[in-house]
Short mmCIF file of C-alpha atoms in Angstrom, two decimals:
data_model
loop_
_atom_site.label_atom_id
_atom_site.label_comp_id
_atom_site.label_asym_id
_atom_site.label_seq_id
_atom_site.Cartn_x
_atom_site.Cartn_y
_atom_site.Cartn_z
CA MET A 1 -20.55 -17.71 -21.74
CA PRO A 2 -16.85 -17.26 -20.74
CA ARG A 3 -16.07 -17.78 -17.06
CA LEU A 4 -13.79 -15.49 -15.02
CA ALA A 5 -12.19 -16.38 -11.69
CA VAL A 6 -11.30 -13.39 -9.48
CA ALA A 7 -8.99 -13.67 -6.46
CA ARG A 8 -7.02 -11.30 -4.25
CA PHE A 9 -4.01 -11.93 -1.98
CA SER A 10 -2.38 -8.59 -1.25
CA HIS A 11 0.21 -7.56 1.26
CA GLU A 12 3.10 -5.08 1.40
CA GLY A 13 5.74 -6.54 3.69
CA ASN A 14 8.06 -4.42 5.82
CA SER A 15 11.04 -6.63 6.61
CA PHE A 16 12.05 -4.37 9.50
CA SER A 17 8.74 -4.29 11.36
CA PRO A 18 8.66 -6.18 14.67
CA VAL A 19 5.02 -7.18 14.05
CA MET A 20 4.31 -10.29 11.99
CA THR A 21 1.22 -10.53 9.78
CA GLY A 22 -0.93 -13.56 10.65
CA LEU A 23 -4.18 -14.97 9.39
CA ASN A 24 -6.22 -12.77 11.76
CA GLU A 25 -4.83 -9.65 10.07
CA PHE A 26 -6.02 -10.92 6.70
CA ARG A 27 -9.46 -11.66 8.09
CA ARG A 28 -10.14 -7.93 8.29
CA GLU A 29 -10.69 -8.14 4.50
CA TRP A 30 -11.91 -11.69 4.00
CA TYR A 31 -14.61 -12.24 1.40
CA GLN A 32 -15.66 -14.59 -1.35
CA GLY A 33 -18.65 -15.34 -3.58
CA GLN A 34 -21.70 -13.09 -3.51
CA GLU A 35 -20.56 -11.45 -0.27
CA ALA A 36 -17.38 -10.25 -2.01
CA GLU A 37 -19.37 -8.88 -4.93
CA ALA A 38 -21.67 -6.98 -2.56
CA VAL A 39 -18.84 -5.58 -0.44
CA TYR A 40 -16.72 -4.36 -3.37
CA ARG A 41 -19.55 -3.02 -5.54
CA GLY A 42 -19.20 0.73 -5.88
CA THR A 43 -15.81 0.87 -4.17
CA THR A 44 -12.67 2.37 -5.72
CA THR A 45 -10.77 -0.87 -5.20
CA GLU A 46 -9.53 -3.64 -7.47
CA GLY A 47 -12.48 -5.70 -6.32
CA GLY A 48 -14.70 -2.79 -7.26
CA GLY A 49 -13.07 -2.77 -10.67
CA ALA A 50 -13.85 -6.47 -11.14
CA VAL A 51 -17.51 -5.91 -10.25
CA ALA A 52 -17.70 -2.93 -12.64
CA PHE A 53 -16.15 -5.02 -15.43
CA LEU A 54 -18.68 -7.83 -14.92
CA ASP A 55 -21.56 -5.34 -14.86
CA ALA A 56 -20.35 -3.84 -18.16
CA HIS A 57 -19.77 -7.28 -19.74
CA PRO A 58 -22.83 -9.44 -19.07
CA GLU A 59 -21.48 -12.02 -21.48
CA TRP A 60 -18.92 -12.92 -18.77
CA ARG A 61 -19.80 -14.98 -15.72
CA GLY A 62 -17.59 -14.06 -12.78
CA THR A 63 -16.81 -16.01 -9.60
CA PHE A 64 -15.08 -14.35 -6.65
CA LEU A 65 -12.73 -16.78 -4.94
CA ARG A 66 -10.84 -15.78 -1.79
CA MET A 67 -10.47 -12.00 -1.66
CA THR A 68 -8.15 -10.86 1.09
CA GLY A 69 -5.59 -8.22 1.96
CA ALA A 70 -3.95 -7.04 5.18
CA THR A 71 -2.58 -3.66 6.26
CA PRO A 72 1.14 -3.47 5.49
CA ALA A 73 3.21 -4.80 8.35
CA GLY A 74 5.97 -7.28 9.07
CA PRO A 75 6.42 -10.55 7.21
CA VAL A 76 3.44 -12.79 6.63
CA THR A 77 3.53 -15.96 8.71
CA ARG A 78 4.08 -19.10 6.75
CA GLU A 79 0.83 -20.49 8.13
CA ALA A 80 -1.18 -17.54 6.79
CA TYR A 81 0.57 -17.64 3.42
CA ASP A 82 0.06 -21.37 2.92
CA THR A 83 -3.57 -21.25 4.09
CA ILE A 84 -4.54 -18.49 1.64
CA ILE A 85 -2.61 -19.58 -1.42
CA ASP A 86 -3.61 -23.22 -0.93
CA GLU A 87 -7.29 -22.21 -0.87
CA ILE A 88 -6.97 -20.08 -4.02
CA VAL A 89 -5.12 -22.79 -5.92
CA ALA A 90 -7.56 -25.49 -4.80
CA ASP A 91 -10.55 -23.46 -5.98
CA LEU A 92 -8.87 -22.70 -9.30
CA THR A 93 -8.06 -26.35 -9.82
CA GLN A 94 -11.60 -27.50 -9.05
CA GLY A 95 -13.33 -24.96 -11.28
CA GLU A 96 -13.58 -24.44 -15.04
CA TRP A 97 -12.40 -21.07 -16.23
CA ASP A 98 -11.69 -19.10 -19.40
CA ALA A 99 -9.62 -16.42 -17.65
CA VAL A 100 -8.23 -15.60 -14.19
CA PHE A 101 -7.70 -12.18 -12.60
CA LEU A 102 -5.54 -11.86 -9.48
CA SER A 103 -5.10 -8.76 -7.34
CA LEU A 104 -1.62 -8.73 -5.78
CA HIS A 105 0.56 -6.08 -4.21
CA GLY A 106 3.92 -7.26 -5.45
CA ALA A 107 5.97 -6.61 -2.31
CA MET A 108 4.91 -9.49 -0.10
CA VAL A 109 7.48 -10.83 2.34
CA VAL A 110 6.93 -14.21 4.01
CA GLU A 111 8.82 -15.77 6.91
CA GLY A 112 11.25 -18.42 5.76
CA MET A 113 10.95 -17.76 2.03
CA ASP A 114 11.79 -15.13 -0.54
CA LEU A 115 9.98 -14.20 -3.77
CA ALA A 116 6.51 -14.74 -2.30
CA ASP A 117 4.61 -12.94 -5.10
CA TYR A 118 6.50 -14.86 -7.77
CA GLU A 119 5.58 -18.09 -6.02
CA ILE A 120 1.89 -17.07 -5.94
CA VAL A 121 1.97 -16.32 -9.67
CA ARG A 122 3.84 -19.57 -10.42
CA ARG A 123 1.40 -21.70 -8.46
CA VAL A 124 -1.64 -20.07 -10.08
CA ARG A 125 -0.16 -20.58 -13.54
CA GLU A 126 0.62 -24.18 -12.71
CA ALA A 127 -3.01 -24.70 -11.52
CA ILE A 128 -4.66 -23.21 -14.63
CA GLY A 129 -2.27 -24.42 -17.30
CA PRO A 130 0.08 -22.62 -19.65
CA GLU A 131 -2.47 -21.25 -22.13
CA MET A 132 -5.25 -19.75 -20.03
CA PRO A 133 -5.41 -15.94 -20.06
CA PHE A 134 -4.16 -14.80 -16.65
CA GLY A 135 -4.09 -11.14 -15.57
CA VAL A 136 -2.60 -9.51 -12.49
CA SER A 137 -2.82 -5.98 -11.02
CA PHE A 138 0.11 -4.68 -8.97
CA ASP A 139 0.74 -1.79 -6.61
CA LEU A 140 3.06 0.97 -7.81
CA HIS A 141 5.39 -0.07 -4.97
CA ALA A 142 5.84 -3.67 -6.12
CA ASN A 143 9.29 -5.28 -6.00
CA LEU A 144 8.93 -7.36 -9.12
CA ASP A 145 10.68 -10.54 -10.11
CA THR A 146 11.49 -10.32 -13.81
CA ARG A 147 10.22 -13.87 -14.39
CA ILE A 148 6.65 -12.85 -13.65
CA ALA A 149 6.28 -11.28 -17.09
CA ASP A 150 6.60 -14.70 -18.73
CA LEU A 151 4.05 -16.35 -16.40
CA VAL A 152 1.32 -13.74 -16.69
CA THR A 153 -0.67 -13.06 -19.85
CA PHE A 154 -1.02 -9.40 -18.95
CA ALA A 155 -0.32 -7.21 -15.92
CA ALA A 156 -0.47 -3.55 -14.99
CA GLY A 157 0.44 -1.39 -12.00
CA PHE A 158 -1.23 1.54 -10.34
CA LYS A 159 -0.29 4.82 -12.03
CA GLU A 160 -1.29 7.12 -9.18
CA HIS A 161 0.32 7.76 -5.80
CA PRO A 162 -1.78 8.18 -3.67
CA HIS A 163 -3.34 5.06 -5.16
CA ILE A 164 -6.67 6.45 -6.30
CA ASP A 165 -6.71 4.36 -9.51
CA MET A 166 -7.03 0.86 -8.07
CA LYS A 167 -10.44 0.32 -9.70
CA GLU A 168 -9.21 1.61 -13.07
CA THR A 169 -6.13 -0.65 -12.96
CA ALA A 170 -8.26 -3.73 -12.44
CA GLU A 171 -10.58 -2.69 -15.23
CA ARG A 172 -7.60 -2.18 -17.55
CA VAL A 173 -6.26 -5.66 -16.84
CA LEU A 174 -9.68 -7.23 -17.31
CA ASP A 175 -10.28 -5.32 -20.56
CA VAL A 176 -7.04 -6.76 -22.02
CA LEU A 177 -7.99 -10.26 -20.80
CA ASP A 178 -11.34 -9.87 -22.55
CA ARG A 179 -9.65 -8.81 -25.75
CA THR A 180 -7.19 -11.69 -25.42
CA VAL A 181 -9.99 -14.24 -25.06
CA LYS A 182 -11.64 -12.74 -28.16
CA GLY A 183 -8.37 -13.03 -30.10
CA GLU A 184 -8.02 -9.29 -30.62
CA VAL A 185 -4.59 -8.95 -28.93
CA ARG A 186 -1.65 -11.18 -28.02
CA PRO A 187 0.03 -9.59 -24.98
CA VAL A 188 3.75 -10.17 -24.32
CA GLY A 189 5.56 -8.47 -21.47
CA HIS A 190 8.95 -7.51 -20.10
CA ILE A 191 10.11 -6.38 -16.64
CA ALA A 192 13.25 -4.21 -16.38
CA LYS A 193 14.87 -3.39 -13.06
CA LEU A 194 16.69 -0.32 -11.74
CA ASP A 195 19.76 -0.93 -9.61
CA ALA A 196 18.42 1.26 -6.79
CA ILE A 197 16.02 1.25 -3.83
CA LEU A 198 14.01 4.46 -3.84
CA PRO A 199 12.46 6.12 -0.78
CA SER A 200 8.71 6.25 -1.29
CA ILE A 201 8.21 9.61 0.45
CA ASN A 202 9.08 11.38 -2.80
CA MET A 203 7.06 9.17 -5.16
CA ARG A 204 3.91 11.24 -5.34
CA THR A 205 2.54 11.46 -8.86
CA ALA A 206 1.10 14.96 -8.54
CA GLU A 207 4.54 16.45 -8.95
CA GLY A 208 8.24 15.53 -8.89
CA PRO A 209 10.25 12.73 -10.47
CA MET A 210 7.53 10.06 -10.29
CA ALA A 211 5.04 12.35 -12.00
CA GLU A 212 7.54 12.83 -14.81
CA LEU A 213 8.06 9.08 -15.16
CA GLU A 214 4.34 8.41 -15.31
CA ALA A 215 4.00 11.10 -18.01
CA PHE A 216 6.85 9.49 -19.96
CA ALA A 217 5.11 6.09 -19.72
CA ARG A 218 1.82 7.56 -20.91
CA GLY A 219 3.70 8.94 -23.90
CA LEU A 220 4.89 5.42 -24.75
CA GLU A 221 1.26 4.28 -24.83
CA PHE A 222 0.52 6.56 -27.75
CA ASP A 223 2.04 3.69 -29.76
CA PRO A 224 -1.05 1.50 -30.24
CA ARG A 225 1.14 -1.62 -29.94
CA ILE A 226 1.88 -0.77 -26.30
CA LEU A 227 -0.93 -2.20 -24.17
CA ASP A 228 0.38 -0.84 -20.86
CA ALA A 229 3.53 0.82 -19.54
CA SER A 230 3.88 0.81 -15.72
CA PRO A 231 6.77 2.40 -13.82
CA PHE A 232 7.33 0.83 -10.37
CA GLY A 233 8.92 2.72 -7.54
CA GLY A 234 9.43 -0.46 -5.53
CA PHE A 235 8.88 -0.83 -1.80
CA SER A 236 11.70 0.69 0.21
CA TYR A 237 11.43 -1.63 3.23
CA GLY A 238 11.08 -4.99 1.52
CA ASP A 239 14.31 -6.92 1.96
CA THR A 240 14.31 -9.35 -0.95
CA VAL A 241 16.63 -10.36 -3.75
CA VAL A 242 14.33 -8.52 -6.21
CA ALA A 243 14.24 -5.29 -4.20
CA GLY A 244 14.29 -2.02 -6.11
CA ALA A 245 12.44 0.03 -8.67
CA GLY A 246 11.67 -1.05 -12.21
CA ALA A 247 9.18 -1.02 -15.06
CA LEU A 248 6.69 -3.44 -16.64
CA VAL A 249 5.55 -3.06 -20.24
CA TYR A 250 3.20 -5.24 -22.27
CA ALA A 251 2.98 -4.98 -26.06
CA ASP A 252 0.71 -6.62 -28.60
CA GLY A 253 2.70 -9.48 -30.02
CA ASP A 254 6.07 -7.69 -29.95
CA ARG A 255 8.31 -8.80 -27.12
CA GLU A 256 11.28 -6.73 -28.27
CA LEU A 257 9.11 -3.58 -28.28
CA ALA A 258 8.03 -4.33 -24.70
CA LYS A 259 11.62 -4.82 -23.65
CA ARG A 260 12.84 -1.58 -25.25
CA ALA A 261 10.01 0.40 -23.70
CA ALA A 262 10.58 -1.00 -20.20
CA GLU A 263 14.31 -0.31 -20.43
CA ARG A 264 13.58 3.28 -21.55
CA ILE A 265 11.46 3.83 -18.44
CA VAL A 266 14.25 2.48 -16.25
CA GLU A 267 16.78 4.74 -17.95
CA GLU A 268 14.52 7.76 -17.39
CA THR A 269 14.27 6.74 -13.71
CA ARG A 270 18.05 6.56 -13.48
CA LYS A 271 18.32 10.12 -14.83
CA ARG A 272 16.19 11.31 -11.92
CA LEU A 273 17.76 9.10 -9.27
CA ASP A 274 19.16 11.83 -6.99
CA ARG A 275 15.85 13.71 -6.94
CA PHE A 276 14.11 10.88 -5.09
CA TYR A 277 16.37 11.28 -2.05
CA ILE A 278 15.28 14.24 0.12
CA ALA A 279 15.79 15.51 3.66
CA LEU A 280 13.02 16.09 6.19
CA PRO A 281 12.85 17.90 9.56
CA ASP A 282 12.66 15.89 12.77
CA ALA A 283 9.49 15.79 14.85
CA ALA A 284 10.39 18.77 17.08
CA ALA A 285 11.34 20.98 14.13
CA GLY A 286 8.25 20.03 12.16
CA ILE A 287 5.87 20.71 15.04
CA ALA A 288 7.58 24.01 15.82
CA GLN A 289 7.20 25.03 12.20
CA ALA A 290 3.51 24.14 12.26
CA LEU A 291 2.85 26.12 15.46
CA ARG A 292 4.43 29.25 13.96
CA LEU A 293 1.85 29.32 11.17
CA GLY A 294 -1.21 31.52 11.38
CA PRO A 295 -4.93 30.66 11.17
CA GLU A 296 -4.91 30.91 7.34
CA ALA A 297 -2.75 27.76 7.22
CA GLN A 298 -4.95 25.73 9.62
CA PRO A 299 -5.52 22.96 10.08
CA VAL A 300 -1.81 22.21 9.62
CA ALA A 301 -0.92 18.56 9.18
CA VAL A 302 2.35 17.22 10.53
CA ILE A 303 2.89 13.80 8.94
CA ASP A 304 5.13 11.15 10.51
CA SER A 305 5.94 8.77 7.67
CA GLY A 306 8.35 6.71 9.80
CA ASP A 307 5.38 5.02 11.49
CA ASN A 308 2.96 5.09 8.56
CA PRO A 309 0.79 1.96 8.77
CA LEU A 310 0.55 1.81 4.98
CA SER A 311 4.34 1.43 4.86
CA GLY A 312 4.46 -1.20 7.57
CA GLY A 313 4.35 1.15 10.56
CA ILE A 314 3.21 -0.26 13.88
CA GLY A 315 1.23 2.61 15.37
CA ASP A 316 3.56 2.57 18.35
CA THR A 317 6.51 4.90 17.82
CA PRO A 318 6.56 7.70 20.42
CA GLU A 319 8.78 10.51 19.13
CA MET A 320 6.14 12.67 17.45
CA LEU A 321 3.97 12.59 20.59
CA ARG A 322 7.00 13.33 22.79
CA ALA A 323 7.81 16.37 20.68
CA LEU A 324 4.18 17.47 20.69
CA LEU A 325 3.86 17.29 24.48
CA ASP A 326 7.13 19.15 24.85
CA ALA A 327 5.76 21.89 22.57
CA ALA A 328 2.56 22.11 24.72
CA PRO A 329 0.32 23.49 21.95
CA GLN A 330 -2.28 26.00 23.07
CA VAL A 331 -4.45 25.34 20.03
CA PRO A 332 -6.89 22.45 19.38
CA THR A 333 -4.77 19.48 18.29
CA VAL A 334 -5.50 15.92 17.15
CA PHE A 335 -2.95 13.10 17.30
CA ALA A 336 -3.63 10.01 15.20
CA PHE A 337 -2.84 7.51 16.44
CA PHE A 338 -1.55 4.75 18.72
CA ALA A 339 -2.55 1.08 18.44
CA ASP A 340 -2.79 -0.18 22.04
CA PRO A 341 -5.47 -2.78 22.73
CA ALA A 342 -4.80 -2.89 26.49
CA LEU A 343 -5.10 0.89 26.86
CA VAL A 344 -8.39 0.85 24.89
CA GLU A 345 -9.69 -1.82 27.24
CA ARG A 346 -8.79 0.35 30.24
CA CYS A 347 -10.59 3.31 28.65
CA VAL A 348 -13.69 1.23 27.99
CA ALA A 349 -13.67 -0.05 31.59
CA ALA A 350 -13.27 3.49 32.93
CA GLY A 351 -15.93 5.01 30.66
CA GLU A 352 -16.24 8.38 28.97
CA GLY A 353 -15.34 11.28 31.23
CA ALA A 354 -13.05 9.21 33.45
CA ALA A 355 -9.48 10.09 34.28
CA ILE A 356 -6.85 7.86 32.69
CA SER A 357 -3.07 7.74 32.94
CA GLY A 358 -0.25 5.50 31.71
CA THR A 359 2.16 5.52 28.80
CA LEU A 360 1.80 5.89 25.04
CA GLY A 361 4.14 4.33 22.48
CA GLY A 362 7.05 2.02 22.99
CA ARG A 363 4.65 -0.82 23.82
CA ILE A 364 5.85 -3.20 21.09
CA SER A 365 9.45 -2.11 20.92
CA THR A 366 11.62 0.58 22.47
CA ASP A 367 13.94 0.53 19.44
CA PHE A 368 12.18 3.65 18.17
CA GLY A 369 11.95 5.45 21.52
CA SER A 370 10.84 4.92 25.09
CA PRO A 371 7.17 5.11 26.19
CA VAL A 372 5.71 8.59 26.86
CA PRO A 373 3.91 9.06 30.24
CA PHE A 374 0.54 10.83 30.12
CA SER A 375 -2.39 11.80 32.29
CA GLY A 376 -5.69 12.61 30.61
CA THR A 377 -9.41 12.06 30.26
CA VAL A 378 -11.38 9.51 28.23
CA LEU A 379 -13.32 11.76 25.82
CA LYS A 380 -14.93 9.26 23.46
CA LEU A 381 -15.33 5.52 22.87
CA THR A 382 -16.24 3.86 19.54
CA ASP A 383 -16.69 0.42 18.03
CA GLY A 384 -14.04 1.17 15.41
CA HIS A 385 -16.22 0.50 12.35
CA TYR A 386 -16.44 2.89 9.42
CA ALA A 387 -16.33 2.94 5.59
CA ASN A 388 -13.74 4.96 3.68
CA SER A 389 -15.17 8.19 2.31
CA GLY A 390 -12.11 9.59 0.55
CA PRO A 391 -10.93 8.88 -3.01
CA MET A 392 -8.63 5.99 -2.01
CA MET A 393 -10.50 2.69 -1.43
CA ARG A 394 -13.73 4.67 -1.17
CA GLY A 395 -16.59 2.63 0.24
CA LEU A 396 -14.45 -0.20 1.62
CA PRO A 397 -15.56 -1.16 5.16
CA MET A 398 -12.86 -0.80 7.81
CA SER A 399 -12.57 -2.15 11.34
CA LEU A 400 -10.12 -0.95 13.99
CA GLY A 401 -11.66 -2.83 16.88
CA PRO A 402 -12.82 -0.74 19.83
CA THR A 403 -11.18 2.69 19.97
CA ALA A 404 -10.85 5.59 22.39
CA VAL A 405 -10.06 9.30 22.32
CA ILE A 406 -7.97 10.58 25.23
CA GLY A 407 -7.76 14.26 26.06
CA ILE A 408 -4.39 15.59 27.23
CA GLY A 409 -4.71 19.34 27.59
CA GLN A 410 -5.49 20.71 24.10
CA ILE A 411 -4.48 17.42 22.50
CA ARG A 412 -6.89 14.66 21.58
CA VAL A 413 -5.06 11.34 21.09
CA ILE A 414 -6.86 8.58 19.16
CA VAL A 415 -6.06 5.07 20.40
CA THR A 416 -7.16 1.95 18.49
CA THR A 417 -7.20 -1.78 19.03
CA ALA A 418 -5.95 -2.76 15.58
CA CYS A 419 -3.25 -0.94 13.67
CA GLY A 420 -5.15 0.50 10.74
CA SER A 421 -4.55 3.71 8.82
CA ALA A 422 -5.41 7.31 9.51
CA HIS A 423 -5.53 8.47 5.88
CA ASP A 424 -9.31 8.74 5.39
CA PRO A 425 -11.67 11.48 6.68
CA ALA A 426 -14.09 8.84 7.93
CA PHE A 427 -11.46 7.69 10.43
CA TYR A 428 -11.66 11.11 12.05
CA THR A 429 -15.43 11.48 11.75
CA LEU A 430 -15.72 8.22 13.70
CA HIS A 431 -13.76 9.86 16.51
CA GLY A 432 -15.79 13.10 16.58
CA VAL A 433 -13.18 15.29 14.87
CA ASP A 434 -14.51 18.43 13.20
CA PHE A 435 -11.62 19.91 11.22
CA ALA A 436 -13.22 23.36 11.36
CA GLN A 437 -12.32 23.24 15.02
CA VAL A 438 -8.78 21.83 14.66
CA ALA A 439 -5.59 23.88 14.29
CA LEU A 440 -3.00 21.11 14.28
CA LEU A 441 -3.27 17.48 13.12
CA CYS A 442 -0.38 15.09 13.82
CA ALA A 443 -0.84 11.90 11.82
CA LYS A 444 1.13 8.69 11.43
CA ALA A 445 0.72 8.62 7.67
CA LYS A 446 2.48 9.32 4.37
CA ASN A 447 1.49 10.14 0.83
CA HIS A 448 -1.88 8.35 0.80
CA PHE A 449 -2.98 10.85 3.45
CA ARG A 450 -2.86 13.52 0.75
CA ALA A 451 -5.52 11.93 -1.41
CA ALA A 452 -8.28 13.31 0.80
CA PHE A 453 -6.51 15.84 2.99
CA THR A 454 -5.05 18.14 0.37
CA ALA A 455 -8.50 19.73 0.32
CA ILE A 456 -8.72 19.83 4.13
CA CYS A 457 -5.25 20.87 5.32
CA PRO A 458 -3.80 23.94 3.54
CA THR A 459 -0.30 23.10 4.82
CA MET A 460 1.33 19.70 5.26
CA ILE A 461 4.74 19.17 6.84
CA ASP A 462 6.43 15.78 6.44
CA ILE A 463 8.78 14.81 9.26
CA ASP A 464 11.28 12.03 9.76
CA ALA A 465 11.06 10.30 13.13
CA PRO A 466 12.41 6.87 14.17
CA GLY A 467 10.21 4.03 12.97
CA PRO A 468 9.99 0.94 10.77
CA ALA A 469 9.48 3.15 7.71
CA ALA A 470 11.94 5.98 8.46
CA LEU A 471 13.49 7.95 5.62
CA ASP A 472 17.11 6.78 5.57
CA ILE A 473 17.18 3.39 3.87
CA ASN A 474 20.75 2.81 5.01
CA ARG A 475 19.61 2.68 8.63
CA PHE A 476 18.00 -0.70 8.02
CA PRO A 477 19.82 -4.07 8.17
CA PHE A 478 19.19 -5.38 4.66
CA ARG A 479 20.38 -8.97 4.24
CA LEU A 480 18.83 -10.27 0.99
CA ALA A 481 18.75 -7.19 -1.22
CA PRO A 482 21.78 -7.08 -3.51
CA PRO A 483 24.46 -4.85 -1.94
CA THR A 484 25.09 -3.37 -5.40
CA LEU A 485 21.79 -1.50 -5.18
CA TYR A 486 22.04 2.24 -4.58
CA PRO A 487 22.20 3.48 -1.81
CA LEU A 488 23.24 0.16 -0.19
CA ARG A 489 26.39 0.11 -2.25
CA ILE A 490 27.48 3.36 -0.55
CA ARG A 491 27.17 1.59 2.81
CA GLU A 492 29.16 -1.37 1.51
CA ALA A 493 31.89 0.89 0.17
CA SER A 494 32.25 2.65 3.54
#
């Protein structure tokens, strides 16, 4: 009976976030062994894909080693990085395996080091030896080091943005590992890079340039020798020497074919380069536009991608709330969210129905705007626990720590202890939100929000407000990314 080791160490690192990612942040998804199998079973996650593969292949015996991932944020502390990778490597070294599957993001940033994902792959390969089949799944927003293709037997990236195909991606990698062990295929891969950093706001795969690239890649896979063709948009806010978009292709025994196919995807990306760069209204303009719309468009979503937690946002930037209070909406409005543990504690101490006042935003840093004063009422308190109900990571348990809902006139502001993500309907159900009774939803989110909310919100308005994930890449102080990358080379030239 062949033996499969499964591990996960996933993080998308925003080099410009003021909030580091420590071991406690990873412990929000911290499983191994039978507990991991039980948690991931039935979920639309990579862990769920591994469970589904093992269920469909009873001839394999699977062992879940450390399975962990943290919400995108600032660089991972060296302590957290060393603790997790050391555990994974030790368990791999002590066990006997016939194949290894690793769930990575591909855009990890670690304090005091560059090329963190490459180093994870290198250390795993060193632990298991040069011949063992070794598969990796990557996020569509990975910043890939070209050397990874030679260290990994097979790898594939998500094809959907929002990422609703995590489970399928893991299953695809595991299927090729299974065929490799059986001697049916001999995967060889190539990574090609684009000399540009792309803004992720316009990388949705439902329409636009990224949809066209994914369709082009699927066309390449009609060649039965192509095992997988994955375009990568890269992560806009990861300052690393391998920053930028690219493509990864694996072929069956034909390295030159994989190289040509990857380079063709990069060339197709270059043809569409200008279409990735768009303009967005600021917070005041976006909210004004939303409030002009009639009932047929409601609930209208105004989406602040500059503080999107799934791009490394901090749940603390104040400009969308400032614009919302200035607009004084006279319709039922929900604002999601601020992460403010001290304010939640005050709300819990005061109790539901109590008056509460203070400031919102600007707690961690005033670089993105000064705090906004408020006076309101504690409307609801929760324990912060729920399970995702939408198509992205469906079924995965989430924990925000204690949370509160504060009423300010017609506006309900959700405040959490931990900085999570407001992209899933269950987040709002937890806080008593009935969208049939909501006219305006202001969310710190981005494209993943659309996975579930396209069916809920007839109109969505993206805005650009100051934050760690704001639209203009040239606003950020890149140090490691090559200055020859577009649009950084424009800044250098000026």
